[in-house]
Tab-separated table of C-alpha atoms in Angstrom:
chain	number	residue	atom	x	y	z
A	17	MET	CA	0.000	0.000	0.000
A	18	PRO	CA	1.533	3.355	-0.997
A	19	ALA	CA	2.328	5.977	1.615
A	20	ARG	CA	-0.413	8.584	1.788
A	21	PHE	CA	-0.440	12.264	2.648
A	22	GLY	CA	-4.073	12.950	3.380
A	23	ALA	CA	-5.966	11.763	0.311
A	24	ILE	CA	-2.969	12.112	-2.030
A	25	THR	CA	-0.528	9.270	-2.676
A	26	ALA	CA	3.194	9.944	-2.631
A	27	SER	CA	3.431	9.546	-6.408
A	28	ASP	CA	0.543	12.010	-6.907
A	29	TRP	CA	2.269	14.445	-4.606
A	30	MET	CA	5.517	14.180	-6.604
A	31	LYS	CA	3.646	14.785	-9.869
A	32	ARG	CA	1.977	17.880	-8.426
A	33	ARG	CA	5.280	19.112	-7.037
A	34	ASP	CA	6.918	18.768	-10.459
A	35	MET	CA	4.049	20.641	-12.135
A	36	SER	CA	4.306	23.540	-9.656
A	37	LYS	CA	7.594	24.859	-11.102
A	38	PRO	CA	5.979	26.316	-14.239
A	39	LYS	CA	3.237	27.776	-12.026
A	40	MET	CA	5.819	29.589	-9.929
A	41	GLN	CA	7.645	30.802	-13.030
A	42	PHE	CA	4.435	32.268	-14.399
A	43	ARG	CA	3.632	33.881	-11.069
A	44	VAL	CA	7.012	35.577	-11.123
A	45	LEU	CA	6.487	36.542	-14.762
A	46	GLY	CA	3.092	37.991	-13.857
A	47	ALA	CA	4.579	40.008	-11.007
A	48	VAL	CA	7.410	41.383	-13.140
A	49	LEU	CA	5.139	42.220	-16.076
A	50	GLY	CA	2.576	43.718	-13.699
A	51	ALA	CA	5.173	46.006	-12.142
A	52	ALA	CA	6.440	47.041	-15.570
A	53	ALA	CA	2.895	47.701	-16.773
A	54	ALA	CA	2.131	49.787	-13.681
A	55	PHE	CA	5.272	51.862	-14.190
A	56	ALA	CA	4.629	52.345	-17.895
A	57	GLY	CA	0.918	52.975	-17.333
A	58	GLN	CA	1.607	55.706	-14.802
A	59	ARG	CA	3.981	57.365	-17.272
A	60	VAL	CA	1.390	57.125	-20.062
A	61	ALA	CA	-1.362	58.485	-17.824
A	62	THR	CA	0.807	61.421	-16.750
A	63	ALA	CA	1.842	62.171	-20.334
A	64	GLY	CA	-1.759	61.879	-21.535
A	65	TRP	CA	-3.005	64.271	-18.853
A	66	HIS	CA	-0.238	66.718	-19.699
A	67	THR	CA	-1.058	66.490	-23.428
A	68	VAL	CA	-4.785	67.018	-22.930
A	69	THR	CA	-4.711	69.713	-20.245
A	70	GLY	CA	-1.268	71.251	-20.631
A	71	GLU	CA	-0.792	70.884	-16.848
A	72	GLU	CA	0.801	68.390	-14.519
A	73	PRO	CA	-1.615	65.801	-13.086
A	74	PRO	CA	-3.325	67.010	-9.933
A	75	ASP	CA	-2.803	65.596	-6.462
A	76	PRO	CA	-6.293	64.320	-5.578
A	77	SER	CA	-5.624	64.765	-1.863
A	78	ASP	CA	-4.778	68.471	-2.270
A	79	PRO	CA	-7.780	70.514	-1.062
A	80	THR	CA	-6.956	73.361	-3.466
A	81	VAL	CA	-7.453	71.101	-6.516
A	82	SER	CA	-10.947	71.312	-7.952
A	83	PRO	CA	-13.034	68.181	-7.347
A	84	VAL	CA	-13.663	67.785	-11.077
A	85	LYS	CA	-9.929	67.606	-11.837
A	86	ALA	CA	-9.284	65.292	-8.904
A	87	TYR	CA	-12.079	62.915	-9.959
A	88	ALA	CA	-11.067	63.037	-13.627
A	89	TRP	CA	-7.457	62.186	-12.817
A	90	SER	CA	-8.405	59.436	-10.367
A	91	ILE	CA	-10.935	57.810	-12.689
A	92	GLY	CA	-8.801	58.124	-15.825
A	93	SER	CA	-5.594	56.802	-14.298
A	94	THR	CA	-7.440	53.994	-12.502
A	95	LEU	CA	-9.147	52.887	-15.715
A	96	LEU	CA	-5.860	52.872	-17.598
A	97	LEU	CA	-3.927	51.011	-14.915
A	98	GLY	CA	-6.771	48.546	-14.329
A	99	THR	CA	-6.983	47.789	-18.028
A	100	LEU	CA	-3.230	47.212	-18.227
A	101	ALA	CA	-3.378	44.905	-15.193
A	102	LEU	CA	-6.168	42.914	-16.833
A	103	LEU	CA	-4.209	42.596	-20.069
A	104	VAL	CA	-1.117	41.371	-18.201
A	105	GLN	CA	-3.151	38.831	-16.203
A	106	ARG	CA	-4.786	37.477	-19.342
A	107	PHE	CA	-1.451	37.328	-21.190
A	108	VAL	CA	0.228	35.395	-18.381
A	109	ALA	CA	-2.780	33.090	-17.941
A	110	THR	CA	-2.771	32.282	-21.662
A	111	ARG	CA	0.952	31.543	-21.630
A	112	SER	CA	0.646	29.492	-18.442
A	113	GLU	CA	-2.189	27.418	-19.907
A	114	ALA	CA	-0.250	26.823	-23.105
A	115	ALA	CA	2.809	25.712	-21.116
A	116	ALA	CA	0.683	23.390	-18.969
A	117	ASP	CA	-0.850	21.850	-22.086
A	118	GLU	CA	2.609	21.386	-23.588
A	119	LEU	CA	3.925	19.728	-20.418
A	120	GLY	CA	0.850	17.510	-20.189
A	121	ALA	CA	1.180	16.416	-23.825
A	122	GLY	CA	4.869	15.560	-23.463
């Protein structure tokens, strides 16, 4: 009778352990790409605001900034950064799934 860890046999556990390496690699890839996208997105948002308004982006916590500008900056930058985060997550998930399929087929 094989040694058991809970409801998982030792051989099942080893298979799962071997399959976790690509998962970790894609988690790291997701974190690195996410950080790069956040950095680039913030630069794009700042440049876009400057192009449209001719001013530097407002500090939403500054009480002298009009509420309209503060809301516009907050909503616009959040939409841009959220969209970039979604694109990165989907990209990494697609690559991870393709790698898992390739490992499973081999």
